[in-house]
mmCIF file of C-alpha atoms in Angstrom:
data_model
loop_
_atom_site.group_PDB
_atom_site.id
_atom_site.type_symbol
_atom_site.label_atom_id
_atom_site.label_comp_id
_atom_site.label_asym_id
_atom_site.label_seq_id
_atom_site.Cartn_x
_atom_site.Cartn_y
_atom_site.Cartn_z
ATOM 1 C CA UNK A 29 67.675 255.472 232.278
ATOM 2 C CA UNK A 30 64.924 256.129 229.749
ATOM 3 C CA UNK A 31 62.123 253.597 229.800
ATOM 4 C CA UNK A 32 60.333 251.369 227.302
ATOM 5 C CA UNK A 33 56.535 251.411 227.391
ATOM 6 C CA UNK A 34 55.021 248.042 226.462
ATOM 7 C CA UNK A 35 51.353 248.282 225.534
ATOM 8 C CA UNK A 36 49.245 245.148 225.852
ATOM 9 C CA UNK A 37 51.617 243.956 228.564
ATOM 10 C CA UNK A 38 49.209 241.285 229.784
ATOM 11 C CA UNK A 39 48.817 239.739 226.326
ATOM 12 C CA UNK A 40 50.524 236.895 224.475
ATOM 13 C CA UNK A 41 53.508 238.874 223.199
ATOM 14 C CA UNK A 42 53.421 241.722 225.699
ATOM 15 C CA UNK A 43 53.877 239.518 228.755
ATOM 16 C CA UNK A 44 56.844 237.747 227.172
ATOM 17 C CA UNK A 45 58.330 241.048 226.010
ATOM 18 C CA UNK A 46 58.169 242.598 229.483
ATOM 19 C CA UNK A 47 60.095 239.619 230.876
ATOM 20 C CA UNK A 48 62.632 239.641 228.042
ATOM 21 C CA UNK A 49 63.327 243.373 228.280
ATOM 22 C CA UNK A 50 63.724 243.200 232.055
ATOM 23 C CA UNK A 51 66.169 240.338 231.570
ATOM 24 C CA UNK A 52 67.998 242.501 229.050
ATOM 25 C CA UNK A 53 68.529 245.148 231.722
ATOM 26 C CA UNK A 54 66.005 247.616 230.340
ATOM 27 C CA UNK A 55 63.719 249.777 232.462
ATOM 28 C CA UNK A 56 60.175 248.811 231.491
ATOM 29 C CA UNK A 57 56.741 250.315 231.989
ATOM 30 C CA UNK A 58 54.116 247.587 231.560
ATOM 31 C CA UNK A 59 50.851 249.091 230.360
ATOM 32 C CA UNK A 60 47.396 247.625 230.789
ATOM 33 C CA UNK A 61 43.907 248.966 231.331
ATOM 34 C CA UNK A 62 43.900 247.665 234.901
ATOM 35 C CA UNK A 63 47.498 248.660 235.862
ATOM 36 C CA UNK A 64 48.011 245.119 237.189
ATOM 37 C CA UNK A 65 51.386 244.227 238.687
ATOM 38 C CA UNK A 66 54.187 242.860 236.497
ATOM 39 C CA UNK A 67 57.359 241.308 237.846
ATOM 40 C CA UNK A 68 60.447 243.285 236.870
ATOM 41 C CA UNK A 69 58.487 246.228 235.498
ATOM 42 C CA UNK A 70 56.630 249.348 236.568
ATOM 43 C CA UNK A 71 52.903 248.810 236.119
ATOM 44 C CA UNK A 72 51.019 251.716 234.569
ATOM 45 C CA UNK A 73 47.410 252.210 233.566
ATOM 46 C CA UNK A 74 46.983 252.881 229.859
ATOM 47 C CA UNK A 75 43.744 252.891 227.898
ATOM 48 C CA UNK A 76 43.722 253.624 224.163
ATOM 49 C CA UNK A 77 40.186 254.987 224.531
ATOM 50 C CA UNK A 78 41.124 257.352 227.359
ATOM 51 C CA UNK A 79 43.720 259.982 226.343
ATOM 52 C CA UNK A 80 43.878 261.180 229.941
ATOM 53 C CA UNK A 81 45.967 258.049 230.667
ATOM 54 C CA UNK A 82 48.591 258.863 228.028
ATOM 55 C CA UNK A 83 50.733 261.453 229.820
ATOM 56 C CA UNK A 84 51.505 259.404 232.919
ATOM 57 C CA UNK A 85 52.052 256.236 230.883
ATOM 58 C CA UNK A 86 54.575 257.974 228.595
ATOM 59 C CA UNK A 87 56.416 259.860 231.339
ATOM 60 C CA UNK A 88 60.146 259.058 231.146
ATOM 61 C CA UNK A 89 59.657 256.908 228.031
ATOM 62 C CA UNK A 90 61.691 257.079 224.816
ATOM 63 C CA UNK A 91 60.525 253.838 223.151
ATOM 64 C CA UNK A 92 57.084 252.272 222.697
ATOM 65 C CA UNK A 93 55.934 248.793 221.734
ATOM 66 C CA UNK A 94 52.563 249.359 220.108
ATOM 67 C CA UNK A 95 49.959 246.745 219.299
ATOM 68 C CA UNK A 96 46.234 246.570 218.713
ATOM 69 C CA UNK A 97 43.972 245.438 221.565
ATOM 70 C CA UNK A 98 42.373 242.125 220.608
ATOM 71 C CA UNK A 99 38.852 243.267 221.485
ATOM 72 C CA UNK A 100 38.854 246.494 219.449
ATOM 73 C CA UNK A 101 37.813 246.617 215.781
ATOM 74 C CA UNK A 102 38.444 250.355 215.267
ATOM 75 C CA UNK A 103 42.107 250.043 214.333
ATOM 76 C CA UNK A 104 42.730 253.564 213.043
ATOM 77 C CA UNK A 105 40.706 255.302 215.750
ATOM 78 C CA UNK A 106 42.526 253.266 218.380
ATOM 79 C CA UNK A 107 46.138 253.552 217.236
ATOM 80 C CA UNK A 108 46.498 256.858 215.382
ATOM 81 C CA UNK A 109 46.075 259.107 218.461
ATOM 82 C CA UNK A 110 48.740 257.105 220.307
ATOM 83 C CA UNK A 111 51.146 257.374 217.373
ATOM 84 C CA UNK A 112 50.584 261.131 217.194
ATOM 85 C CA UNK A 113 51.114 261.522 220.954
ATOM 86 C CA UNK A 114 54.351 259.507 220.872
ATOM 87 C CA UNK A 115 55.684 261.116 217.690
ATOM 88 C CA UNK A 116 55.219 264.617 219.140
ATOM 89 C CA UNK A 117 57.584 263.545 221.925
ATOM 90 C CA UNK A 118 60.107 261.916 219.564
ATOM 91 C CA UNK A 119 59.410 258.482 221.040
ATOM 92 C CA UNK A 120 60.527 255.568 218.891
ATOM 93 C CA UNK A 121 57.658 253.235 218.003
ATOM 94 C CA UNK A 122 57.952 249.516 217.307
ATOM 95 C CA UNK A 123 54.546 248.489 216.002
ATOM 96 C CA UNK A 124 53.154 244.964 215.910
ATOM 97 C CA UNK A 125 51.077 244.799 212.746
ATOM 98 C CA UNK A 126 49.746 241.874 210.691
ATOM 99 C CA UNK A 127 51.406 239.722 208.036
ATOM 100 C CA UNK A 128 50.636 240.706 204.457
ATOM 101 C CA UNK A 129 49.033 244.117 204.956
ATOM 102 C CA UNK A 130 51.866 245.994 203.245
ATOM 103 C CA UNK A 131 50.291 245.104 199.867
ATOM 104 C CA UNK A 132 46.771 246.229 200.834
ATOM 105 C CA UNK A 133 46.570 250.028 200.768
ATOM 106 C CA UNK A 134 42.948 250.046 202.002
ATOM 107 C CA UNK A 135 43.637 247.762 204.966
ATOM 108 C CA UNK A 136 43.233 249.667 208.264
ATOM 109 C CA UNK A 137 46.490 248.195 209.557
ATOM 110 C CA UNK A 138 48.297 249.421 206.441
ATOM 111 C CA UNK A 139 46.806 252.883 206.877
ATOM 112 C CA UNK A 140 48.176 252.955 210.415
ATOM 113 C CA UNK A 141 51.562 251.727 209.172
ATOM 114 C CA UNK A 142 51.679 254.524 206.598
ATOM 115 C CA UNK A 143 50.781 257.079 209.256
ATOM 116 C CA UNK A 144 53.593 255.762 211.430
ATOM 117 C CA UNK A 145 56.073 255.914 208.550
ATOM 118 C CA UNK A 146 55.086 259.544 207.915
ATOM 119 C CA UNK A 147 55.031 260.531 211.594
ATOM 120 C CA UNK A 148 58.591 261.837 211.725
ATOM 121 C CA UNK A 149 59.622 259.625 214.627
ATOM 122 C CA UNK A 150 61.812 256.522 214.465
ATOM 123 C CA UNK A 151 59.891 253.342 213.756
ATOM 124 C CA UNK A 152 60.067 249.603 213.112
ATOM 125 C CA UNK A 153 57.118 247.480 211.974
ATOM 126 C CA UNK A 154 56.825 243.789 212.868
ATOM 127 C CA UNK A 155 54.266 241.738 210.929
ATOM 128 C CA UNK A 156 53.912 238.299 212.541
ATOM 129 C CA UNK A 157 52.083 235.364 211.011
ATOM 130 C CA UNK A 158 49.592 233.305 213.040
ATOM 131 C CA UNK A 159 50.912 232.618 216.531
ATOM 132 C CA UNK A 160 51.691 229.015 217.411
ATOM 133 C CA UNK A 161 50.594 230.090 220.893
ATOM 134 C CA UNK A 162 46.987 230.260 219.709
ATOM 135 C CA UNK A 163 46.857 226.517 220.291
ATOM 136 C CA UNK A 164 47.194 227.041 224.044
ATOM 137 C CA UNK A 165 45.535 230.461 223.896
ATOM 138 C CA UNK A 166 42.381 231.335 221.982
ATOM 139 C CA UNK A 167 42.106 227.832 220.481
ATOM 140 C CA UNK A 168 42.765 226.050 223.781
ATOM 141 C CA UNK A 169 39.122 224.980 224.342
ATOM 142 C CA UNK A 170 39.075 223.288 220.935
ATOM 143 C CA UNK A 171 42.393 221.569 221.639
ATOM 144 C CA UNK A 172 41.091 220.404 225.015
ATOM 145 C CA UNK A 173 37.983 219.039 223.281
ATOM 146 C CA UNK A 174 40.190 217.176 220.814
ATOM 147 C CA UNK A 175 38.829 218.826 217.670
ATOM 148 C CA UNK A 176 40.232 222.081 216.260
ATOM 149 C CA UNK A 177 37.432 223.434 214.056
ATOM 150 C CA UNK A 178 38.585 226.394 211.950
ATOM 151 C CA UNK A 179 37.730 227.867 208.516
ATOM 152 C CA UNK A 180 41.282 227.266 207.270
ATOM 153 C CA UNK A 181 40.366 224.711 204.606
ATOM 154 C CA UNK A 182 43.438 222.860 203.364
ATOM 155 C CA UNK A 183 45.674 225.879 203.907
ATOM 156 C CA UNK A 184 48.945 226.043 205.801
ATOM 157 C CA UNK A 185 50.615 228.665 207.971
ATOM 158 C CA UNK A 186 54.230 229.277 208.919
ATOM 159 C CA UNK A 187 53.225 229.578 212.575
ATOM 160 C CA UNK A 188 55.501 231.754 214.690
ATOM 161 C CA UNK A 189 56.250 231.199 218.353
ATOM 162 C CA UNK A 190 55.384 234.263 220.448
ATOM 163 C CA UNK A 191 58.767 233.909 222.145
ATOM 164 C CA UNK A 192 60.366 234.676 218.785
ATOM 165 C CA UNK A 193 58.107 237.687 218.252
ATOM 166 C CA UNK A 194 59.165 238.995 221.663
ATOM 167 C CA UNK A 195 62.834 238.398 220.832
ATOM 168 C CA UNK A 196 62.432 240.350 217.585
ATOM 169 C CA UNK A 197 60.754 243.157 219.498
ATOM 170 C CA UNK A 198 63.663 243.276 221.950
ATOM 171 C CA UNK A 199 66.083 243.596 219.031
ATOM 172 C CA UNK A 200 64.036 246.363 217.428
ATOM 173 C CA UNK A 201 63.598 248.280 220.688
ATOM 174 C CA UNK A 202 67.203 248.071 221.881
ATOM 175 C CA UNK A 203 69.024 248.840 218.627
ATOM 176 C CA UNK A 204 68.765 251.464 215.914
ATOM 177 C CA UNK A 205 70.015 249.050 213.219
ATOM 178 C CA UNK A 206 66.482 248.139 212.162
ATOM 179 C CA UNK A 207 64.904 251.597 212.222
ATOM 180 C CA UNK A 208 62.771 252.502 209.227
ATOM 181 C CA UNK A 209 62.176 248.882 208.229
ATOM 182 C CA UNK A 210 59.274 246.431 208.231
ATOM 183 C CA UNK A 211 59.728 242.723 208.933
ATOM 184 C CA UNK A 212 57.435 239.775 208.203
ATOM 185 C CA UNK A 213 57.891 237.306 211.053
ATOM 186 C CA UNK A 214 57.293 233.611 210.359
ATOM 187 C CA UNK A 215 58.253 230.212 211.592
ATOM 188 C CA UNK A 216 60.739 228.058 209.650
ATOM 189 C CA UNK A 217 58.200 226.208 207.490
ATOM 190 C CA UNK A 218 54.523 226.135 206.508
ATOM 191 C CA UNK A 219 52.440 223.602 208.422
ATOM 192 C CA UNK A 220 48.964 222.447 207.409
ATOM 193 C CA UNK A 221 46.319 222.493 210.096
ATOM 194 C CA UNK A 222 45.877 218.710 210.019
ATOM 195 C CA UNK A 223 49.633 218.349 210.422
ATOM 196 C CA UNK A 224 49.529 220.860 213.271
ATOM 197 C CA UNK A 225 46.836 218.816 215.007
ATOM 198 C CA UNK A 226 48.972 215.699 214.559
ATOM 199 C CA UNK A 227 51.969 217.453 216.155
ATOM 200 C CA UNK A 228 49.821 218.457 219.113
ATOM 201 C CA UNK A 229 48.488 214.899 219.354
ATOM 202 C CA UNK A 230 51.983 213.495 219.649
ATOM 203 C CA UNK A 231 52.935 216.079 222.269
ATOM 204 C CA UNK A 232 49.744 215.486 224.261
ATOM 205 C CA UNK A 233 49.689 211.711 223.936
ATOM 206 C CA UNK A 234 46.029 211.780 222.879
ATOM 207 C CA UNK A 235 44.062 212.269 219.652
ATOM 208 C CA UNK A 236 43.566 215.859 218.508
ATOM 209 C CA UNK A 237 41.878 216.378 215.138
ATOM 210 C CA UNK A 238 41.412 219.283 212.762
ATOM 211 C CA UNK A 239 38.014 219.880 211.148
ATOM 212 C CA UNK A 240 37.664 222.492 208.390
ATOM 213 C CA UNK A 241 34.417 224.458 208.752
ATOM 214 C CA UNK A 242 32.715 227.367 207.003
ATOM 215 C CA UNK A 243 33.051 230.981 208.046
ATOM 216 C CA UNK A 244 29.427 231.012 209.158
ATOM 217 C CA UNK A 245 29.830 227.923 211.319
ATOM 218 C CA UNK A 246 32.953 229.454 212.860
ATOM 219 C CA UNK A 247 31.145 232.694 213.693
ATOM 220 C CA UNK A 248 28.236 230.773 215.223
ATOM 221 C CA UNK A 249 30.675 228.765 217.326
ATOM 222 C CA UNK A 250 32.362 231.942 218.557
ATOM 223 C CA UNK A 251 29.027 233.550 219.369
ATOM 224 C CA UNK A 252 28.192 230.497 221.456
ATOM 225 C CA UNK A 253 31.312 231.290 223.463
ATOM 226 C CA UNK A 254 30.291 234.902 224.013
ATOM 227 C CA UNK A 255 32.200 236.594 221.168
ATOM 228 C CA UNK A 256 30.214 239.446 219.549
ATOM 229 C CA UNK A 257 29.072 238.682 216.001
ATOM 230 C CA UNK A 258 31.079 241.541 214.447
ATOM 231 C CA UNK A 259 34.261 240.314 216.118
ATOM 232 C CA UNK A 260 33.483 236.791 214.946
ATOM 233 C CA UNK A 261 33.212 237.839 211.313
ATOM 234 C CA UNK A 262 36.423 239.845 211.603
ATOM 235 C CA UNK A 263 38.229 236.750 212.910
ATOM 236 C CA UNK A 264 36.660 234.523 210.259
ATOM 237 C CA UNK A 265 37.819 236.911 207.553
ATOM 238 C CA UNK A 266 41.434 236.395 208.570
ATOM 239 C CA UNK A 267 41.262 232.784 207.421
ATOM 240 C CA UNK A 268 40.711 233.734 203.772
ATOM 241 C CA UNK A 269 44.461 234.410 203.577
ATOM 242 C CA UNK A 270 45.102 230.929 204.987
ATOM 243 C CA UNK A 271 42.846 229.206 202.444
ATOM 244 C CA UNK A 272 44.405 231.210 199.605
ATOM 245 C CA UNK A 273 47.938 230.175 200.582
ATOM 246 C CA UNK A 274 49.206 233.582 201.687
ATOM 247 C CA UNK A 275 50.117 232.516 205.228
ATOM 248 C CA UNK A 276 52.363 229.689 204.005
ATOM 249 C CA UNK A 277 55.161 232.114 203.112
ATOM 250 C CA UNK A 278 58.440 231.879 205.027
ATOM 251 C CA UNK A 279 60.855 234.717 205.758
ATOM 252 C CA UNK A 280 64.329 235.005 207.280
ATOM 253 C CA UNK A 281 63.368 238.019 209.404
ATOM 254 C CA UNK A 282 63.584 236.312 212.796
ATOM 255 C CA UNK A 283 67.178 235.306 212.155
ATOM 256 C CA UNK A 284 67.995 238.741 210.715
ATOM 257 C CA UNK A 285 66.693 240.433 213.862
ATOM 258 C CA UNK A 286 67.803 237.981 216.545
ATOM 259 C CA UNK A 287 70.744 236.093 215.033
ATOM 260 C CA UNK A 288 69.068 232.700 215.382
ATOM 261 C CA UNK A 289 66.423 230.776 213.444
ATOM 262 C CA UNK A 290 62.800 230.706 214.590
ATOM 263 C CA UNK A 291 61.372 227.857 216.641
ATOM 264 C CA UNK A 292 59.410 225.217 214.753
ATOM 265 C CA UNK A 293 55.817 224.264 215.549
ATOM 266 C CA UNK A 294 57.148 220.881 216.667
ATOM 267 C CA UNK A 295 59.424 222.639 219.165
ATOM 268 C CA UNK A 296 56.521 224.782 220.337
ATOM 269 C CA UNK A 297 54.309 221.717 220.861
ATOM 270 C CA UNK A 298 57.015 219.899 222.823
ATOM 271 C CA UNK A 299 57.735 222.930 225.005
ATOM 272 C CA UNK A 300 54.042 223.398 225.819
ATOM 273 C CA UNK A 301 53.036 219.735 226.007
ATOM 274 C CA UNK A 302 51.676 220.145 229.537
ATOM 275 C CA UNK A 303 49.046 222.548 228.208
ATOM 276 C CA UNK A 304 47.727 219.937 225.776
ATOM 277 C CA UNK A 305 47.513 216.954 228.108
ATOM 278 C CA UNK A 306 43.886 216.539 229.168
#
C-alpha cells in the first residue's frame, strides 16, 4: 500500500490528521523534525531546511499533506523545494494554505499556490480560517488569565474546528474528486471576539473577557513571551483581515468535502471545556 506523508504531524491539524487517516485504514508516515513516535503511523524525520531528509521521508509515498511550519517566515523558500521534489515523483499534494490569499497575487502563500498549480502533479488547496483551537493552543495563556487581548478590534471570524480541517484533508487525500480545486474552510457562522470570550466563559464556568489592543501592544506582549519581534509583527498583520471583516465570510466547503456541516464555536467550547476550567 502506498503511503501518505503528513508534514507537521505534531501540530494542531497534523496530529489530528495522522489519527484520522490511520482510522481510515491508510498507511501514514508522520513527519516531524525530531522523528518523534506517533501512534498508528510510521515516524519519519523531515526538515524543510534540510533536503537530505527528503528522500527517506518520501520513500513509498504517493500523497503529501503540506503545510507551513509555524516558526518559519520564509514561505516560498520553505515550501517550493518540497513541492518540486514531490512533483518530480508524481506525488499528489494537498496543501494547507491561508484563507483569502487567492485574491492577493503578491502574497507569498499565493505564490506557492500558483507554483503548486503549475507543478504538473495532482493538487488540492485547503484555505482554513482562524482555528477555534487557538483558544486552547496559542491563546491558551490569555484564556487561563481570563483576558484574551488581541488586535482584532470589533471584527468577527468564522472560526473552524481543527477536527473539521483534518476531516477535509482526509477527503482530499483519499479521493480524486476534489483534485485541481481550492477550498476555503470556515465554521458555520461568524463570531465576534467578545462573543467568543462569552462562549468560553460559559463553558469554563468563570469570567473570560476579550480586550481589543493595538498591533504594537500585541507584538510587545508576544515578545514578553519569547516570540521574536519579526514573528510578532507577522502575526499582528494577520488581524488586519479580521478588523476589515474579511474573516467573517462563511463557505459550504466543509460540507462539500466531508458530507456534514462544520462544528460551531459553541460546540468546540463545550467539547474542550476541561481546557478552559482554571
